[in-house]
Coordinates of C-alpha atoms and ligand atoms in Angstrom, one line a residue:
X1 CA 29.0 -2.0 4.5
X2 CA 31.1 -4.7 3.3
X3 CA 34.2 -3.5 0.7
X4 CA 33.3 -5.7 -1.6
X5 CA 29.4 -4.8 -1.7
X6 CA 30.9 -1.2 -2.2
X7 CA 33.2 -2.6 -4.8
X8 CA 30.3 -3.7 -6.6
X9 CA 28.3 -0.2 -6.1
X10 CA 31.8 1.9 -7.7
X11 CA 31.7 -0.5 -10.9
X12 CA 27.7 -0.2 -11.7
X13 CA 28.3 3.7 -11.1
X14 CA 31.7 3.8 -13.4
X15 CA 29.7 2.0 -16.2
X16 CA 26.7 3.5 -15.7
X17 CA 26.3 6.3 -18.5
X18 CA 22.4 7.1 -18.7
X19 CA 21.5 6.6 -14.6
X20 CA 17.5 7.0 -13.5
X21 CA 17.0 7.0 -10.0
X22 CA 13.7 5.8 -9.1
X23 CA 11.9 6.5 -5.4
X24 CA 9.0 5.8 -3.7
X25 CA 5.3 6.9 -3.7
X26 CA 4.2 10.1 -1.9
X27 CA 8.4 10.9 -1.6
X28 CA 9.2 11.8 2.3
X29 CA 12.9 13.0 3.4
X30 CA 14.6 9.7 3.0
X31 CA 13.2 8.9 -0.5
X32 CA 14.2 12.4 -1.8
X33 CA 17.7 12.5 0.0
X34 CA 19.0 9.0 -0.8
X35 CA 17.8 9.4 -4.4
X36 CA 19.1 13.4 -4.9
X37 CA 21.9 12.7 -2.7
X38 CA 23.1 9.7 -5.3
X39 CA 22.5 11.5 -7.9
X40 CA 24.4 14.8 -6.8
X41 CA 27.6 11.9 -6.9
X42 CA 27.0 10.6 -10.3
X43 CA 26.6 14.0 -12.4
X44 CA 29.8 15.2 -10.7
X45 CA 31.1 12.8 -13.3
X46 CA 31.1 14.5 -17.1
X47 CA 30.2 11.0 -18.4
X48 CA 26.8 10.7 -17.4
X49 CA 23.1 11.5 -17.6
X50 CA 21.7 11.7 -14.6
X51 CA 17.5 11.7 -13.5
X52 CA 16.0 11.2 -10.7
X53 CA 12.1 10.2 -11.0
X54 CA 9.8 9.8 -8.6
X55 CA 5.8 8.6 -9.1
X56 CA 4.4 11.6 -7.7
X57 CA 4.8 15.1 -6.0
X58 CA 6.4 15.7 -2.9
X59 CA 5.8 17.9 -0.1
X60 CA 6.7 21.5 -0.3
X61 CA 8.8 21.6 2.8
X62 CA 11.1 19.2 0.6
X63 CA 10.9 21.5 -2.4
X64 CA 14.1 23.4 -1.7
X65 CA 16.7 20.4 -1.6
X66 CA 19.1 20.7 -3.5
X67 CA 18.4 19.6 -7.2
X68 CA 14.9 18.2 -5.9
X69 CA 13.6 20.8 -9.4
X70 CA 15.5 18.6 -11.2
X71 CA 13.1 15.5 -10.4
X72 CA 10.9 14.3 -13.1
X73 CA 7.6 13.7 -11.5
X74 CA 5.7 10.8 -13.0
X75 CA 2.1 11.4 -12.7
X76 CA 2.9 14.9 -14.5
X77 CA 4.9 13.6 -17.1
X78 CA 4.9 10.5 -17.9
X79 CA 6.1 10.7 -21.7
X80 CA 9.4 12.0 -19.8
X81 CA 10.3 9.2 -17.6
X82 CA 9.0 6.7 -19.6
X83 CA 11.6 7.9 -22.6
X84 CA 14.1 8.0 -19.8
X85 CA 14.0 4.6 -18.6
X86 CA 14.1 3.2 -22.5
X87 CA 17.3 5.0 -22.5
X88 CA 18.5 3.9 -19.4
X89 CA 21.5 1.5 -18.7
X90 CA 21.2 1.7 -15.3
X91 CA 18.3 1.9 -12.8
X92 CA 19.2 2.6 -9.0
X93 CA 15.9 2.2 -6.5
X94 CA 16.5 4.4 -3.1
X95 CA 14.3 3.8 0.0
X96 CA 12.0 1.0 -1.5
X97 CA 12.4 -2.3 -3.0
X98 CA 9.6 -3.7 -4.5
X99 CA 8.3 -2.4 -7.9
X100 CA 4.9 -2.3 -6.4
X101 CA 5.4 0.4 -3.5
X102 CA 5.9 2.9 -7.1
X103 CA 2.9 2.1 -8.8
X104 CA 2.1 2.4 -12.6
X105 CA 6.0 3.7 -13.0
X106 CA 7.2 0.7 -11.3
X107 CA 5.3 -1.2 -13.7
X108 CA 7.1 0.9 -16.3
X109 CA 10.8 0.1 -14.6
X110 CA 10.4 -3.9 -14.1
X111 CA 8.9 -4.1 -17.7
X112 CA 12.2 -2.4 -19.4
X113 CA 14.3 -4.7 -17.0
X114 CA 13.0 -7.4 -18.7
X115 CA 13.3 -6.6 -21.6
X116 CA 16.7 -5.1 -21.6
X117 CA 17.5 -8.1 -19.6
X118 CA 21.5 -8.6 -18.8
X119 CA 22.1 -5.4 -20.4
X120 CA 21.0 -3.2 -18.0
X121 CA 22.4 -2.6 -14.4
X122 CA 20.1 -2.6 -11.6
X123 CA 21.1 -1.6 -8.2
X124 CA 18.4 -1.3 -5.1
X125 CA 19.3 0.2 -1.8
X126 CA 17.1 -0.2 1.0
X127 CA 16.3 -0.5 4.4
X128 CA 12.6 -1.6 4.0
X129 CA 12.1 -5.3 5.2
X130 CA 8.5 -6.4 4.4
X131 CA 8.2 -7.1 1.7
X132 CA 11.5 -8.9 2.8
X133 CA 12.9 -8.9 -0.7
X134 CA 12.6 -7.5 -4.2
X135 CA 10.5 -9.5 -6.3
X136 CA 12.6 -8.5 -9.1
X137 CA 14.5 -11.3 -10.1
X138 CA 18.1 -13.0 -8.8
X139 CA 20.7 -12.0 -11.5
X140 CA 24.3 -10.8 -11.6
X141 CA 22.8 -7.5 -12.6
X142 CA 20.6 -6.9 -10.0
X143 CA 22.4 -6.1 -7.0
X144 CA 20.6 -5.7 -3.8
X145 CA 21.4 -3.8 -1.1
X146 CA 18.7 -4.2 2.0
X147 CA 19.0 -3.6 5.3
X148 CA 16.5 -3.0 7.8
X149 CA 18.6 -2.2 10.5
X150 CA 19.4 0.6 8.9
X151 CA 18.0 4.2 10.5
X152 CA 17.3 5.2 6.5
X153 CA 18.2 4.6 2.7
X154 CA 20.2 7.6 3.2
X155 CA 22.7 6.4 5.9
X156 CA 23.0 3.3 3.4
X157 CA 23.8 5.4 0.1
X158 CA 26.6 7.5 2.5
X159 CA 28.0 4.0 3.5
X160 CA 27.9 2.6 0.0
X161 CA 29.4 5.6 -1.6
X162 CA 31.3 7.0 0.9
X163 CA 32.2 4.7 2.8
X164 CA 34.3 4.6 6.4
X165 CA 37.6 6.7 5.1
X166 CA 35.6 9.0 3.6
X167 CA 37.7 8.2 0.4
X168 CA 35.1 9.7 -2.2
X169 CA 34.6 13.6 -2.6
X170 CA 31.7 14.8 -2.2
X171 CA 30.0 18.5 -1.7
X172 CA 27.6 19.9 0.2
X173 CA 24.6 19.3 -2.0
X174 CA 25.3 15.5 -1.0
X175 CA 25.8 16.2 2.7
X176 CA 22.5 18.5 2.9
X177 CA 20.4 15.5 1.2
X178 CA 21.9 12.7 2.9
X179 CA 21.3 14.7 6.2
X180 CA 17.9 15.6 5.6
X181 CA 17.2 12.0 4.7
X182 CA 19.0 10.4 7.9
X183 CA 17.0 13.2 10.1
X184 CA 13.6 12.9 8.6
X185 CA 13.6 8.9 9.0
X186 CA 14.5 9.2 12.5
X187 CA 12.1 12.1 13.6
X188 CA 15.3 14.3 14.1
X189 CA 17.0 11.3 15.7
X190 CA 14.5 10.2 17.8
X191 CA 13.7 6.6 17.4
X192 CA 15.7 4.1 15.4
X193 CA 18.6 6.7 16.7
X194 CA 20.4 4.2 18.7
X195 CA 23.4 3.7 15.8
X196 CA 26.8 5.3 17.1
X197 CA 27.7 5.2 13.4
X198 CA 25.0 7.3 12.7
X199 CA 26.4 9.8 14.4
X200 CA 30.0 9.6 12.9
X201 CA 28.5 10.5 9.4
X202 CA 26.5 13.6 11.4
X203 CA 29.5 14.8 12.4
X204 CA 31.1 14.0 8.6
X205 CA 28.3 16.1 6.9
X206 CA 28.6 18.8 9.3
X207 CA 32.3 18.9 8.8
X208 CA 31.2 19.1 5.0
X209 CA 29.4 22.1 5.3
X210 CA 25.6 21.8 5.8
X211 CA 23.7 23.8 8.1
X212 CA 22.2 21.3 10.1
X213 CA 19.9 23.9 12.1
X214 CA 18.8 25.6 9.0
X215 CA 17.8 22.2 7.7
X216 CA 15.7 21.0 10.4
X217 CA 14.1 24.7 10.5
X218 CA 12.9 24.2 6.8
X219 CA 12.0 20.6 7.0
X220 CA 9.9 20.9 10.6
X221 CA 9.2 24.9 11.0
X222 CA 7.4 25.6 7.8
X223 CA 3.8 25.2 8.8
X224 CA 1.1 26.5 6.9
X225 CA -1.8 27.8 9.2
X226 CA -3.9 24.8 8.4
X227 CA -1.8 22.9 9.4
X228 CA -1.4 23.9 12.7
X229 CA -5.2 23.9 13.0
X230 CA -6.1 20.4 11.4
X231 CA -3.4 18.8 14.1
X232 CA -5.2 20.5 17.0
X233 CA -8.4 19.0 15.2
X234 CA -7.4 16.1 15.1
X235 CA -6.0 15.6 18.8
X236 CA -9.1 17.6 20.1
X237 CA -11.8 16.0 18.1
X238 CA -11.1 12.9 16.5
X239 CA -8.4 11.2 18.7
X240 CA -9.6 7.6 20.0
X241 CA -7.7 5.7 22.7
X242 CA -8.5 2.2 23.6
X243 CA -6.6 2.3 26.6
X244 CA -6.4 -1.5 27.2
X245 CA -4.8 -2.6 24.2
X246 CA -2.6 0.8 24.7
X247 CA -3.7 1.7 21.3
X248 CA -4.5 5.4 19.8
X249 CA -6.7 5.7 16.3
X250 CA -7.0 8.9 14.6
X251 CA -9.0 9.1 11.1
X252 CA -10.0 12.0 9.1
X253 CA -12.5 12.3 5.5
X254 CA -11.5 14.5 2.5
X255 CA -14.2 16.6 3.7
X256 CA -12.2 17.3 6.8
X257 CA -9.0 17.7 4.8
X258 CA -10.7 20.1 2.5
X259 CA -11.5 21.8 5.4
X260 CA -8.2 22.5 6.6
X261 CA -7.3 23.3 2.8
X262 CA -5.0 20.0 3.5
X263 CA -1.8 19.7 1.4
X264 CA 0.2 16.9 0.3
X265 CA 2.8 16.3 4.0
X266 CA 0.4 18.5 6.4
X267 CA -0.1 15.3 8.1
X268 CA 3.1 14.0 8.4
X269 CA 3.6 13.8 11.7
X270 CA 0.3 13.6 13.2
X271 CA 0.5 9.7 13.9
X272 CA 3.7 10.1 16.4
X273 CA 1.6 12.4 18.5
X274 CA -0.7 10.0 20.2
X275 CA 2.6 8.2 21.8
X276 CA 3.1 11.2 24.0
X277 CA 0.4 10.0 26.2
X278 CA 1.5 8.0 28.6
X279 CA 1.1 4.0 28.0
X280 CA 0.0 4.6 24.6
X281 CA 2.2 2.5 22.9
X282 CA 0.5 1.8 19.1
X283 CA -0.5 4.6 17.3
X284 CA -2.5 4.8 13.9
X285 CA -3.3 7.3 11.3
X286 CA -5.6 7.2 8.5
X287 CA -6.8 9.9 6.0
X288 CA -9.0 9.3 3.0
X289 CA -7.3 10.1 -0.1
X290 CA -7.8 10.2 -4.0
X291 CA -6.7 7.2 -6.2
X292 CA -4.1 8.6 -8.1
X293 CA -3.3 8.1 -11.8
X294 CA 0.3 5.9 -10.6
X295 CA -2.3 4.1 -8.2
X296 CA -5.4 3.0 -10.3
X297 CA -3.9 -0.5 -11.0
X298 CA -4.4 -1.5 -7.4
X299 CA -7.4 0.1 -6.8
X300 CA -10.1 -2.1 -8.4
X301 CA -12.4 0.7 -9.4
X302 CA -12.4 2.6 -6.1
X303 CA -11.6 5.8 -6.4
X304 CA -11.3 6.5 -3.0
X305 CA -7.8 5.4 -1.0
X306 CA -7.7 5.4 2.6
X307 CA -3.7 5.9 4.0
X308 CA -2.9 4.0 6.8
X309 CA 0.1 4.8 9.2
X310 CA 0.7 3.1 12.0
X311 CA 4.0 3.9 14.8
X312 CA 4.7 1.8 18.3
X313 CA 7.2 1.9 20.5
X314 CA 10.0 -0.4 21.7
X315 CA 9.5 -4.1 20.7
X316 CA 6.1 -4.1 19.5
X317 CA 5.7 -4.5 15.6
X318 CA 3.3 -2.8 13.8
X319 CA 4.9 -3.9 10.4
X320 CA 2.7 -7.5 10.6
X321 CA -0.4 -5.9 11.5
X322 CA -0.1 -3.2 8.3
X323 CA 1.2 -6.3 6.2
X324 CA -2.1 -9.1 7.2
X325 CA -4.7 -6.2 7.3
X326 CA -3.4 -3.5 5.0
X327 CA -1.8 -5.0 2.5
X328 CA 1.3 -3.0 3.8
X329 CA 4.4 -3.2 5.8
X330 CA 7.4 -1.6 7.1
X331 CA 9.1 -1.3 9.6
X332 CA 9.0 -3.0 13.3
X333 CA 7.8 0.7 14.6
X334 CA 6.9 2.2 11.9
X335 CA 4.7 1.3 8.9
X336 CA 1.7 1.6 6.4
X337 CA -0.7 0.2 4.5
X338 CA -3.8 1.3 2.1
X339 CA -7.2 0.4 1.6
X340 CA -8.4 1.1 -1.5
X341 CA -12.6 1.8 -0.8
X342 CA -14.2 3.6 2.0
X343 CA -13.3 5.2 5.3
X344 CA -15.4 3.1 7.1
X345 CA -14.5 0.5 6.2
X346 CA -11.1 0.8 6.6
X347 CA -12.0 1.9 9.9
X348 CA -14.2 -1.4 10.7
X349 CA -11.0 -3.7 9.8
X350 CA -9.0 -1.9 12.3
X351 CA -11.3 -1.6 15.4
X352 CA -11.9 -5.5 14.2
X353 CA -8.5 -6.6 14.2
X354 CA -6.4 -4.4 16.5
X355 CA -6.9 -6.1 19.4
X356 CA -5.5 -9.3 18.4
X357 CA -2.5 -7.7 17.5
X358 CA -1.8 -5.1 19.8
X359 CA -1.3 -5.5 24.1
Ligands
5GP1 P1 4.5 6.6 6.6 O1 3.6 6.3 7.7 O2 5.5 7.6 6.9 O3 3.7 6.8 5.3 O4 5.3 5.2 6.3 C1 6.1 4.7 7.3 C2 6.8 3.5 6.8 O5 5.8 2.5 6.5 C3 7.5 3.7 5.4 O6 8.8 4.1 5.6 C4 7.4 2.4 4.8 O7 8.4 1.5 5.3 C5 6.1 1.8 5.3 N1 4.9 1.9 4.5 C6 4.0 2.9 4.4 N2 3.1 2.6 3.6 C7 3.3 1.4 3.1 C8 2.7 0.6 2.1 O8 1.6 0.9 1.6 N3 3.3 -0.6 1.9 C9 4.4 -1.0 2.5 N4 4.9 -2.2 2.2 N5 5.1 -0.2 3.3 C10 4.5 0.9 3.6
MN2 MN1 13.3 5.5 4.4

């Protein structure tokens, strides 16, 4: 990162007094450790009020990141971090950039930006390309920090605050969140693990102190029973491949999530699988879900959401395909989209359309 983008980051966190950190919808490792991990910097600093918010609840296998009991959860109070953000003189967005992808709170956050207009200090940090850029608007204090060649928001938030000397302290709270984020977004550095850089921080927050097997042994190793049971459903039973367009489709009903007494991240994961099989090179995932509370402005009286996640390999985007069918995006090999309205007919649009976009 450029010194003078991280100039720019040091002076909205040295006047920022009352910080919220905002994060995406259905928070995964990268939204909770970029967001925690900035925050764990800030309140090191007796100055300043520190929240991180995010629009709903997170996984429980997340649950034991440092200060993630801290995090004000939208859709359970509300009154909270609405009060917060009219307090706020600075708003920091981690791992999303578009007030949209946070629902009814990001409503909330662009409608106090306006209205506290050059007073307040905005700063976004992201790695999320489509949509390509904030909508929020172009202004001195809005600063935008977006790169999609970035392996995470959590790499980014390391290089903003951090930097390449290392010339910030920072503890092992920081290191364990960045961590888990740069792990999580890279399936344990798996794909988009090609950065050598990426590996000079590793080594940084392992010098720090984190216990990078313990980590990965709470974030991947803490299966519930049904969860085991609902992925071998899943490849057993409800796995399609449509080998000529080298494309894998897995969907499952609340009634089949009820059966496997599903829980919010039991089926993270589950879309990767199908690229194991050889010349299976698109994979997608979709699971019926309830609209939530932070969702209901999208969902034009449908109470019913399907979640769509889609992974490929090497240099075949599924990013478009979430974005023109979905309403969606991401990244090149890995994105999402929802449908708000029945399974099958979220179904239909893909077998309709995945042909044209997928070889
Ligand atoms: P996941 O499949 O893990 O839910 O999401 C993978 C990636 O797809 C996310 O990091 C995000 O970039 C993108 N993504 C998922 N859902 C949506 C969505 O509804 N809209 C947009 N724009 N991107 C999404
Ligand atoms: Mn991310």
């Amino acid at each position: 990162m450029e010194a003078q983008t991280r100039e720019r980051i040091g002076r909205i966190i040295a006047n920022g007094k009352k910080v919220v950190i905002l994060s995406h919808i259905s928070p995964d490792g990268d939204a909770l450790g970029s967001s925690l991990g900035m925050r764990h910097v800030i309140a090191c600093q007796s100055d300043k009020e520190v929240h991180v918010i995010v629009p709903n609840s997170f996984p429980d296998f997340l649950g034991w990141l440092p200060g993630a009991s801290d995090i004000v959860i939208y859709e359970k109070d509300s009154a909270k971090a609405e009060a917060l953000l009219n307090e706020a003189d600075t708003v920091i967005c981690t791992d999303f950039n578009e007030p949209k992808r946070i629902g009814a709170l990001g409503q909330k956050m662009s409608d106090v930006i306006a209205e506290k207009d050059e007073s307040i200090q905005v700063l976004i940090i992201d790695h999320h390309i489509m949509p390509q850029t904030s909508s929020l608007p172009e202004q001195d204090n809005i600063v935008k920090i977006i790169n999609s060649d970035s392996p995470s928001a959590s790499q980014l938030v390391y290089e903003a605050l951090v930097g390449d000397g290392g010339n910030i302290p920072y503890g092992k709270d920081f290191a364990t969140c960045i961590y888990t984020g740069m792990m999580t977004d890279t399936g344990n550095f798996s794909f988009n693990s090609n950065h050598p850089e990426m590996y000079r921080i590793v080594g940084e927050l392992v010098a720090a102190g984190i216990d990078k097997d313990a980590i990965y042994n709470r974030v991947f190793n803490s299966w519930s029973e049904g969860r085991m049971r609902l992925v071998g459903y899943c490849l057993n039973n409800k796995m399609r491949v449509f080998e000529e367009h080298h494309t894998a489709l897995i969907y499952l009903s609340g009634k089949e999530l009820y059966r496997f007494n599903f829980k919010s991240g039991d089926a993270e994961g589950i879309v990767n699988m199908p690229l194991s099989i050889k010349d299976v090179y698109y994979s997608c995932f979709m699971r019926e879900d309830k609209v939530t509370e932070a969702e209901k402005v999208f969902a034009n009286g449908s109470k019913k959401k399907i979640k769509i996640s889609m992974r490929s390999q090497g240099d075949r985007p599924v990013n478009i395909f979430c974005h023109d069918i979905f309403n969606g995006g991401g990244h090149k090999n890995a994105s999402g989209g929802e449908y708000y309205g029945p399974l099958e007919e979220a179904v239909k649009l893909f077998i309709d359309n995945y042909a044209k976009y997928f070889k």
